[in-house]
Short mmCIF file of C-alpha atoms in Angstrom, two decimals:
data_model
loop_
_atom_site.label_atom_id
_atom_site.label_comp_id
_atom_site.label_asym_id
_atom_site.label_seq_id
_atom_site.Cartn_x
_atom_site.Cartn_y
_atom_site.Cartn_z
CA UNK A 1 0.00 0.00 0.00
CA UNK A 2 1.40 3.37 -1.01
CA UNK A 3 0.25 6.40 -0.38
CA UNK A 4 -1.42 7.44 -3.26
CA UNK A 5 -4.66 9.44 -2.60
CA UNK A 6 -3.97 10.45 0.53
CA UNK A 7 -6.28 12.93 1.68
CA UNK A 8 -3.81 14.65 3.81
CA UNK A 9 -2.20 18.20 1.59
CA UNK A 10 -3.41 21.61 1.72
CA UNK A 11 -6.07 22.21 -0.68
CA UNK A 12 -9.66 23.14 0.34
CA UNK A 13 -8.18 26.64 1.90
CA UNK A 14 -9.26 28.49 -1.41
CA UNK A 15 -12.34 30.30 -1.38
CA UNK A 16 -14.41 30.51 -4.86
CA UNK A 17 -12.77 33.83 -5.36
CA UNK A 18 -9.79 34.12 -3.83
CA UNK A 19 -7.35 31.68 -1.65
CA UNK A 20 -6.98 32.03 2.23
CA UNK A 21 -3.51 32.81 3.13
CA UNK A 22 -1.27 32.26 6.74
CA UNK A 23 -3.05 33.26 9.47
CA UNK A 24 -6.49 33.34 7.58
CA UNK A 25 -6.55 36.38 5.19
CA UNK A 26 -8.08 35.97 2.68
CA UNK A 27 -6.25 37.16 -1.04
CA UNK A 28 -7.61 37.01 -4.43
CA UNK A 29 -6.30 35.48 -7.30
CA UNK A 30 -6.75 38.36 -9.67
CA UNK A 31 -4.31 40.48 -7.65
CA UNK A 32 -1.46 38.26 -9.10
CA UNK A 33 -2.76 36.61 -11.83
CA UNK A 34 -3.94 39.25 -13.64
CA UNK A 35 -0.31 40.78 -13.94
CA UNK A 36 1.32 37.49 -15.47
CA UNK A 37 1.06 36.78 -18.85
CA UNK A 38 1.39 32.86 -19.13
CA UNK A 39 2.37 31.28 -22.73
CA UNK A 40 3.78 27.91 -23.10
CA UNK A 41 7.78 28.09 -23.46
CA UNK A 42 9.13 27.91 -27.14
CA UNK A 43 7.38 27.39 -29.99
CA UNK A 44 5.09 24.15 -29.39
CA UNK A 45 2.17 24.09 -26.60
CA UNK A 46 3.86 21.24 -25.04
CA UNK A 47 7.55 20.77 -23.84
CA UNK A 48 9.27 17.04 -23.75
CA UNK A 49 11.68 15.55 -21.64
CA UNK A 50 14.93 15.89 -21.48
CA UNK A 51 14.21 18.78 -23.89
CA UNK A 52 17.19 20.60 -25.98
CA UNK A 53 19.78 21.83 -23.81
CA UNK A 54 18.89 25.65 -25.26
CA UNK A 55 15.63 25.43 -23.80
CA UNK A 56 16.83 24.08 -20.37
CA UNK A 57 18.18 27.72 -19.05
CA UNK A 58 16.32 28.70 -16.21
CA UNK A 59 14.27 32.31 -16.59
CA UNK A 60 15.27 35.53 -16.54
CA UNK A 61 14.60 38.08 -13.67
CA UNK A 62 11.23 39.50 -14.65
CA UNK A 63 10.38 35.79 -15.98
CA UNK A 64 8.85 32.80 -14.77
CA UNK A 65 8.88 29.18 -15.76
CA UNK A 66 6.02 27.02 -14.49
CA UNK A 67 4.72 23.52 -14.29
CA UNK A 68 1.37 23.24 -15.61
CA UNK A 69 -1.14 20.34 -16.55
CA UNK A 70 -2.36 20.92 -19.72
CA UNK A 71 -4.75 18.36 -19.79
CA UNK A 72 -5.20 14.86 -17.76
CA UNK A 73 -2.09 12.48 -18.32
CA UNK A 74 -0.07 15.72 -19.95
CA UNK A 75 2.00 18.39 -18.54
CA UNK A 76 4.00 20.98 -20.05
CA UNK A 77 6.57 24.21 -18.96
CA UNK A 78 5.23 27.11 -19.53
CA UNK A 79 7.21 31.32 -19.67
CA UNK A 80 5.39 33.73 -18.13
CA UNK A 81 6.44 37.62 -17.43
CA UNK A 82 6.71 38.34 -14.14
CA UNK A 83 6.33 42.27 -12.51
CA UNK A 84 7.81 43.91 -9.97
CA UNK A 85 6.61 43.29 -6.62
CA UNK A 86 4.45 46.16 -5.17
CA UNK A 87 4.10 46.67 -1.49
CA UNK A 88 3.51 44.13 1.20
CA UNK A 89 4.71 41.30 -1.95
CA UNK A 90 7.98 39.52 -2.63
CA UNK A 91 9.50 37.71 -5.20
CA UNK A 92 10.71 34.52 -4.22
CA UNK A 93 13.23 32.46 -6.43
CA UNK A 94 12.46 28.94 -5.89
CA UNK A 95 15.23 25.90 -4.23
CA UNK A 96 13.11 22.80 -4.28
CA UNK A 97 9.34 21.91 -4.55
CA UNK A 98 7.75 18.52 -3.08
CA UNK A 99 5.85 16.72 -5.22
CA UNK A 100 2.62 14.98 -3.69
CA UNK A 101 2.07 11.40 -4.59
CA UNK A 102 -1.51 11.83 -3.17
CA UNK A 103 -3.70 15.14 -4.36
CA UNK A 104 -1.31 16.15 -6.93
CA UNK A 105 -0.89 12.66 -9.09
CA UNK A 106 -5.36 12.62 -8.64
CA UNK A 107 -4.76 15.96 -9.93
CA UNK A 108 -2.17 15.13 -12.72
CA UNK A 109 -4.95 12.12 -13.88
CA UNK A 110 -7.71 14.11 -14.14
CA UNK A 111 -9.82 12.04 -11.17
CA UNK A 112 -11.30 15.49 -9.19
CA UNK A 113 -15.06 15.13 -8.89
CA UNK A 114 -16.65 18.03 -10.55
CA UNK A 115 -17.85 18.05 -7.14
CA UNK A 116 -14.68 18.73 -5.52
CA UNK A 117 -13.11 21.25 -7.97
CA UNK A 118 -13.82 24.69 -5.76
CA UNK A 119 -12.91 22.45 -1.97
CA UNK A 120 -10.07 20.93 -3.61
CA UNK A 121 -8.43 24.47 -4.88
CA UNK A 122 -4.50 24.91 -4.05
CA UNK A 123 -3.96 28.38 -2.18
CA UNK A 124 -2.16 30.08 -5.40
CA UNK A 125 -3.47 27.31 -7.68
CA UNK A 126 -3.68 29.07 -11.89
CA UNK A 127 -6.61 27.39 -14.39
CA UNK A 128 -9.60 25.44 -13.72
CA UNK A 129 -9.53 21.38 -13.28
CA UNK A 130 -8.97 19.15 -14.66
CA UNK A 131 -7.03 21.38 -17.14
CA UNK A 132 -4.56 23.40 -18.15
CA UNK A 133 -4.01 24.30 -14.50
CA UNK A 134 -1.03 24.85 -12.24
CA UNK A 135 -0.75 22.91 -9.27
CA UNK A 136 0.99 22.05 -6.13
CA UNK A 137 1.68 23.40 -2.09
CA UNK A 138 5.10 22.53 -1.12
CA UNK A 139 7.95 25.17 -2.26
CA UNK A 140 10.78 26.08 -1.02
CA UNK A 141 13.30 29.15 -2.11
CA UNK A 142 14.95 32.15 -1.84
CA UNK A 143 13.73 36.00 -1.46
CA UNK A 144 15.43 37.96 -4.58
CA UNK A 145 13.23 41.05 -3.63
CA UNK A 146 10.55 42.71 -1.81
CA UNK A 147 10.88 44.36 1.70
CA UNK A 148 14.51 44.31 2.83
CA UNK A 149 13.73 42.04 5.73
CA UNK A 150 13.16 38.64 3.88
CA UNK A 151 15.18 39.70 0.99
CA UNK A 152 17.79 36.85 1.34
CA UNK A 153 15.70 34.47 3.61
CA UNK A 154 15.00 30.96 3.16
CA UNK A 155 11.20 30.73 2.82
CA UNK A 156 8.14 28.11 2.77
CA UNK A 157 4.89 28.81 0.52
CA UNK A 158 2.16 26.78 -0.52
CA UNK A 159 2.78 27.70 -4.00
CA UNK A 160 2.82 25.32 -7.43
CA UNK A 161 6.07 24.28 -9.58
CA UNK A 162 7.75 27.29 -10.59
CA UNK A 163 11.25 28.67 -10.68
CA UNK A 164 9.88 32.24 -9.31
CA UNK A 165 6.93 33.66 -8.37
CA UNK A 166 5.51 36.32 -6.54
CA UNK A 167 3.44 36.24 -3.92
CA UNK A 168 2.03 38.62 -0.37
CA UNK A 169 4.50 38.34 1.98
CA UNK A 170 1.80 37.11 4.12
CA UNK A 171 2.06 33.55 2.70
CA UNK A 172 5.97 32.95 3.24
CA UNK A 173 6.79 31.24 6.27
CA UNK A 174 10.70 32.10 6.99
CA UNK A 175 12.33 28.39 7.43
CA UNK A 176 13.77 28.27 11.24
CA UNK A 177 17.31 27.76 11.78
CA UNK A 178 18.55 24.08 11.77
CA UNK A 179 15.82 23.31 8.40
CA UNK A 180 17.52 22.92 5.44
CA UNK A 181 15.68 24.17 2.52
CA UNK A 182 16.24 20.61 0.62
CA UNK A 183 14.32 18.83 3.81
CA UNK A 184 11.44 21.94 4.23
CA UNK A 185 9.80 20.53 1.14
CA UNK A 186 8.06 18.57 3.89
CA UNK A 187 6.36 20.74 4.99
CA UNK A 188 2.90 19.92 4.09
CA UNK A 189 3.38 16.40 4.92
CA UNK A 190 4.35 17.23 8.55
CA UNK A 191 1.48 19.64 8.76
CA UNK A 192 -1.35 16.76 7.29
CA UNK A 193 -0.07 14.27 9.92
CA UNK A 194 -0.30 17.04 12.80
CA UNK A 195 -3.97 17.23 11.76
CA UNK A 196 -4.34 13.95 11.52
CA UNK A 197 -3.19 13.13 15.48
CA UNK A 198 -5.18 16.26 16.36
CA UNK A 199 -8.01 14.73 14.98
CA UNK A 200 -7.03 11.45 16.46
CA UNK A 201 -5.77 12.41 19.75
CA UNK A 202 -4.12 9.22 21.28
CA UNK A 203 -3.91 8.84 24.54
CA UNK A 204 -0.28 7.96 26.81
CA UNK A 205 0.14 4.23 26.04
CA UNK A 206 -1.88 3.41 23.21
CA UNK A 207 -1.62 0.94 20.72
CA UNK A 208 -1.40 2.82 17.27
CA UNK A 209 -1.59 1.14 14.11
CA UNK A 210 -0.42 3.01 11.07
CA UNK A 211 -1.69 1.79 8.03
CA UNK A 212 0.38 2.84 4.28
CA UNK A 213 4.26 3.53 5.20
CA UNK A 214 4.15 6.49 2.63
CA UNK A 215 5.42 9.86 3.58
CA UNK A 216 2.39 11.02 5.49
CA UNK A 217 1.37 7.66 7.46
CA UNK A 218 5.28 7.62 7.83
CA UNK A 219 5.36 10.73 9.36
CA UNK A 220 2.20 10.14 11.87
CA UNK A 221 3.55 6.85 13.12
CA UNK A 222 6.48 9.08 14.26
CA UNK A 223 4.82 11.71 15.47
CA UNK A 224 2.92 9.42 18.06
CA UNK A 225 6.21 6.93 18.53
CA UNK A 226 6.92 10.40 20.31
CA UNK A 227 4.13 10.55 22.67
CA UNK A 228 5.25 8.42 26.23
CA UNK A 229 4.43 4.90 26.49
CA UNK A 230 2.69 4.95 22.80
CA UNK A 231 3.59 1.38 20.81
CA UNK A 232 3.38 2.17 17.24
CA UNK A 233 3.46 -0.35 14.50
CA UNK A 234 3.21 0.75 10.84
CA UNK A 235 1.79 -1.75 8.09
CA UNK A 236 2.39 -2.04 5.06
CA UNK A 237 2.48 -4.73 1.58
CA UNK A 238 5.51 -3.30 0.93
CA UNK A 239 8.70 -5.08 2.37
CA UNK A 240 11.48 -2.66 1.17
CA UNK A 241 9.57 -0.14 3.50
CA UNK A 242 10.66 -1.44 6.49
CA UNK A 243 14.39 -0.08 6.29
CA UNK A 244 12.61 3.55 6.33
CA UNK A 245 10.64 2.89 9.23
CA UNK A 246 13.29 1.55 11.19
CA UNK A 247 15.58 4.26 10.45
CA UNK A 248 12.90 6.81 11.54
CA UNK A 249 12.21 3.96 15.13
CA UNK A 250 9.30 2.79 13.95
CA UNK A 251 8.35 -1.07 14.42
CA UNK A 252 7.11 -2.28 10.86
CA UNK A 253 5.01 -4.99 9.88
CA UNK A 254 3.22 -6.16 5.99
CA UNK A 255 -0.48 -6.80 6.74
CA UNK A 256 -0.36 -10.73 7.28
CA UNK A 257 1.58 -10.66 10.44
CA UNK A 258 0.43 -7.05 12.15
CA UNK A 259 -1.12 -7.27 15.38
CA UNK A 260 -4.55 -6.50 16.04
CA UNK A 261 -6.38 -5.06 18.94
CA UNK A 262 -5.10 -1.69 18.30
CA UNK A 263 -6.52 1.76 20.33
CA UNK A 264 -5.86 3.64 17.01
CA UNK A 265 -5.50 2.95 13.47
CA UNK A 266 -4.76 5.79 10.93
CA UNK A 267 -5.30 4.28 6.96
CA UNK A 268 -2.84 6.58 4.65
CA UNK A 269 -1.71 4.02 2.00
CA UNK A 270 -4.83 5.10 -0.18
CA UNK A 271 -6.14 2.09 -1.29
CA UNK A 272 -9.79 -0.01 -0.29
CA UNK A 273 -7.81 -2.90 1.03
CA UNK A 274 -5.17 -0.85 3.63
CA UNK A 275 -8.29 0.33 4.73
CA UNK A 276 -10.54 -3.40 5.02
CA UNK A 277 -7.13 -3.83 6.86
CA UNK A 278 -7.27 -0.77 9.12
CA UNK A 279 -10.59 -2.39 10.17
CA UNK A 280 -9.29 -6.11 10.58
CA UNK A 281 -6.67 -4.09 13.33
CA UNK A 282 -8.94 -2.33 14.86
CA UNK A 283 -9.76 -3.08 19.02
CA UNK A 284 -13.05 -2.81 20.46
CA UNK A 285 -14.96 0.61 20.21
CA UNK A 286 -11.72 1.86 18.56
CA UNK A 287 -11.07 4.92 16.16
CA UNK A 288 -9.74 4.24 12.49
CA UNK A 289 -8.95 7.39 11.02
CA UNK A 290 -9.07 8.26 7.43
CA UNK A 291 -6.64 10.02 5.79
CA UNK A 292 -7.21 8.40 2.19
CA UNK A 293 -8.97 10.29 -0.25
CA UNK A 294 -9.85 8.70 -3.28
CA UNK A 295 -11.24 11.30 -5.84
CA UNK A 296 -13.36 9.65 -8.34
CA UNK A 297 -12.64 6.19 -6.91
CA UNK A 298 -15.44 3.93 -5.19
CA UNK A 299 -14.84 2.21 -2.30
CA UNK A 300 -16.44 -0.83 -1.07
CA UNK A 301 -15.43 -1.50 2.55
CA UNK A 302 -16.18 -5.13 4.81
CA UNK A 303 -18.72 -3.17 6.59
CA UNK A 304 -20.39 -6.24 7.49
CA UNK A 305 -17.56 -9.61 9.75
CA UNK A 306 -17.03 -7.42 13.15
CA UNK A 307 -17.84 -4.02 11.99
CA UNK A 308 -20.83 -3.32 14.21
CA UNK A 309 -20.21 -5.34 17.16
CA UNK A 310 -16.83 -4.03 17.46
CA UNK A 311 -18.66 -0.95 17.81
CA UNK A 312 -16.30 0.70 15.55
CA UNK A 313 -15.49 4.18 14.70
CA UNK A 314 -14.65 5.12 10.85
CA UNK A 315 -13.81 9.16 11.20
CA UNK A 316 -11.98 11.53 7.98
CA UNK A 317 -9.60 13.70 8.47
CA UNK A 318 -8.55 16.52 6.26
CA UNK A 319 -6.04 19.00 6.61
CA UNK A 320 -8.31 21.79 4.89
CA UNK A 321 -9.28 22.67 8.39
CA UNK A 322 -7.52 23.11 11.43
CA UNK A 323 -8.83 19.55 13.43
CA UNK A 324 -11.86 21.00 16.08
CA UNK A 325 -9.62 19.90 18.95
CA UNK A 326 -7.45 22.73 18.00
CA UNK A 327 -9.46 25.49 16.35
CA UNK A 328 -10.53 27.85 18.49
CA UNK A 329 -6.64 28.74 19.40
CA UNK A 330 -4.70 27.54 16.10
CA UNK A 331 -4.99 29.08 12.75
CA UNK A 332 -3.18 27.84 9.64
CA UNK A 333 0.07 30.00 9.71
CA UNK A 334 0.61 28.44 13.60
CA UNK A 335 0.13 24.76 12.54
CA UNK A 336 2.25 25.23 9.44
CA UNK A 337 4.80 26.89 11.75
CA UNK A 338 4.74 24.03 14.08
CA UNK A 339 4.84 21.47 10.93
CA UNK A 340 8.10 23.16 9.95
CA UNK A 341 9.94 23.53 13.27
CA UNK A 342 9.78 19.81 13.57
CA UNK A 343 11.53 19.55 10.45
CA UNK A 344 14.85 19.67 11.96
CA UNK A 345 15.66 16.13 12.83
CA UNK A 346 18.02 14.72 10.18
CA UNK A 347 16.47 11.53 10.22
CA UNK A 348 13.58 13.13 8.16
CA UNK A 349 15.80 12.95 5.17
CA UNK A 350 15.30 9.47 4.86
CA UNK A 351 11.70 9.61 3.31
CA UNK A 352 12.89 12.31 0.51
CA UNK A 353 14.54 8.99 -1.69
CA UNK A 354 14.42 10.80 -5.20
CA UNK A 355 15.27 14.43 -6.80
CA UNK A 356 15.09 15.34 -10.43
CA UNK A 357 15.90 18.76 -11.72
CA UNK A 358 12.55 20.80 -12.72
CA UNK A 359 13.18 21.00 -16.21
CA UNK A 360 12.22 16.97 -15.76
CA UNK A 361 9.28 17.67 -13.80
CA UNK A 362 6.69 16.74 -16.89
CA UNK A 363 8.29 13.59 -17.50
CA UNK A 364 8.52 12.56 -13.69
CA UNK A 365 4.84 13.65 -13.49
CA UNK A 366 4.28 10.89 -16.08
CA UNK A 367 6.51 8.37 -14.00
CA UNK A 368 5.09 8.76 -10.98
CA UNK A 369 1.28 8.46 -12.46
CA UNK A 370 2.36 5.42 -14.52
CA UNK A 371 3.04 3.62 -10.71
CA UNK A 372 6.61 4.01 -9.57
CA UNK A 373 5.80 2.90 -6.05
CA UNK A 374 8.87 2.38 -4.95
CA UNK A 375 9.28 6.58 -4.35
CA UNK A 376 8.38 8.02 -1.06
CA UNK A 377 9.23 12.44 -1.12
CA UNK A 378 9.92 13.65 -4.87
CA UNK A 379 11.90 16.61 -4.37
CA UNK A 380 12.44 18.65 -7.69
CA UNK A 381 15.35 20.93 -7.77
CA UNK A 382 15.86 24.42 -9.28
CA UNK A 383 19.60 24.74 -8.80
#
């Protein structure tokens, strides 16, 4: 189980006009949007990979070179001019981005439900789904200018692929000292599993089962291998996971031989049988929590065997809001603040396991949609 589909990234923040920034203010798109001219990069509509090495120059200051899905199954690099920043904006030239094997890939296939397409909105997301649209939450980079405070400063922003953007200086998050920028693409990860124990809230001592050893059920099982007397086992069908889980502390198991009668069980591999397995694990009158989301998909679940007179629980959790637990004293800038001052523990960089450069970023797209399970973080990097 991998976790594709996880329902765990920053999306459902926009608003139908606009996109709610750090701390809850709310920006609209047409401020930035309507100052960038966006045309595809040289002279076809689509770029391929590896493309000429002419073409493979970064952009110029005053340019910008973005990611964008141009239709489902198809994604392209697109120029766009880029203005000055006015007051209370920055331009920020970008390190590394984090590609989401969950959202983003549903995204990148076209599986949004019409339904979905205003909740599922990325904060600075460009184009409608399921296409052409630009897409993504985890960047990291550099201020090149804007107020002389940040210019310099290693920044976080929920913003798409793109090698510089602009952006209210409201929505940067300055990276805290012992994060390396290469490691903050993580960001959003961290801050979905936060959510996700919020919204779980085990108890000193539990039994927690994690089920899907991809980055974000990854990064809950050690978030709560953290809280005193908590035994944590994480579950999943794939073996060559267990070297990642050990290296982060974290007792591993595949599905066949995990033990049941677990207090907790979080699903995040993003498939219907990780979570028919979440409910085989599951103790009496016990919480599985829901992190999966599966777009289009149906899911048929073994609601039937021990469901009901286990007395079970089956509870979603999202990180669109901040979890009720938590909302009357956290807003989104806090939690994202938290998300990346637990960054700093090295051992983090073992579930980043690939990097491509971004002029590659189309063609990894494809890879990663065609089923390369066998990646956990995609980092892409600008420099």
């Amino acid at each position: 189980m991998n976790q594709a589909g996880q329902a765990g990234k920053p999306q459902g923040r926009a608003e139908p006009t606009g996109f709610r920034g750090a701390g809850g203010a709310v920006y609209h798109a047409s401020r930035l949007v309507g100052r960038i001219s966006s045309k595809p990069f040289g002279p076809s509509p689509f770029l391929p990979s590896p493309f000429s090495q002419s073409l493979m120059q970064s952009s110029e200051p005053g340019e910008a070179l973005a990611c964008w899905i141009e239709a489902p199954g198809r994604a392209s690099l697109r120029r766009s001019s880029l203005p000055p920043p006015r007051a209370n904006e920055a331009c920020v030239r970008s390190l590394h981005s984090g590609v989401s094997r969950g959202t983003e890939l549903l995204v990148y296939r076209g599986e949004i439900p019409e339904s979905e397409f205003q909740r599922m909105r990325a904060p600075f997301q460009e184009g409608q789904f399921p296409g052409p649209v630009k897409y993504g939450y985890a960047n990291v980079g550099e201020v090149e200018s804007g107020p002389p405070e940040l210019v310099g400063r290693q920044v976080f922003c929920l913003y798409p692929h793109q090698d510089r953007y602009l952006v209210p200086i409201d929505a940067l998050h300055l990276l805290p000292e012992g994060v390396p920028p290469g490691r903050a693409v993580l960001a959003a990860n961290m801050e979905t599993a936060i959510n996700a124990l919020w919204d779980a809230a085990p108890g000193i001592g539990d039994r927690v089962a994690v089920v899907g050893a991809g980055v974000v059920g990854l990064l809950v099982a050690w978030l709560a291998s953290r809280i005193p007397g908590c035994e944590v086992e994480i579950v999943d069908i794939r073996s060559d996971r267990r070297q990642v889980a050990e290296r982060l502390g974290i007792v591993f198991a595949e599905p066949a031989t995990a033990r049941p009668g677990a207090d907790l069980v979080v699903h995040a591999s993003g498939h219907p049988d990780g979570l028919a397995t979440a409910l085989r694990l599951a103790a009496f009158e016990s919480t599985v929590l829901e992190m999966s989301w599966y777009g289009r998909r149906s899911v048929p679940l073994p609601l039937g065997e021990a469901f009901h007179s286990q007395r079970l629980v089956l509870r979603s959790s999202q990180v669109g809001q901040v979890a009720p637990s938590q909302r009357a004293r956290w807003n989104h800038r806090r939690r994202l603040e938290l998300a990346l001052s637990l960054l700093r523990e090295p051992v983090l960089d073992a579930l980043i396991t690939d990097s491509a450069p971004f002029q590659d970023l189309p063609a990894v797209l494809a890879r990663l949609s065609a089923g390369d399970g066998g990646t956990l973080c995609q980092r892409i990097d600008y420099v």
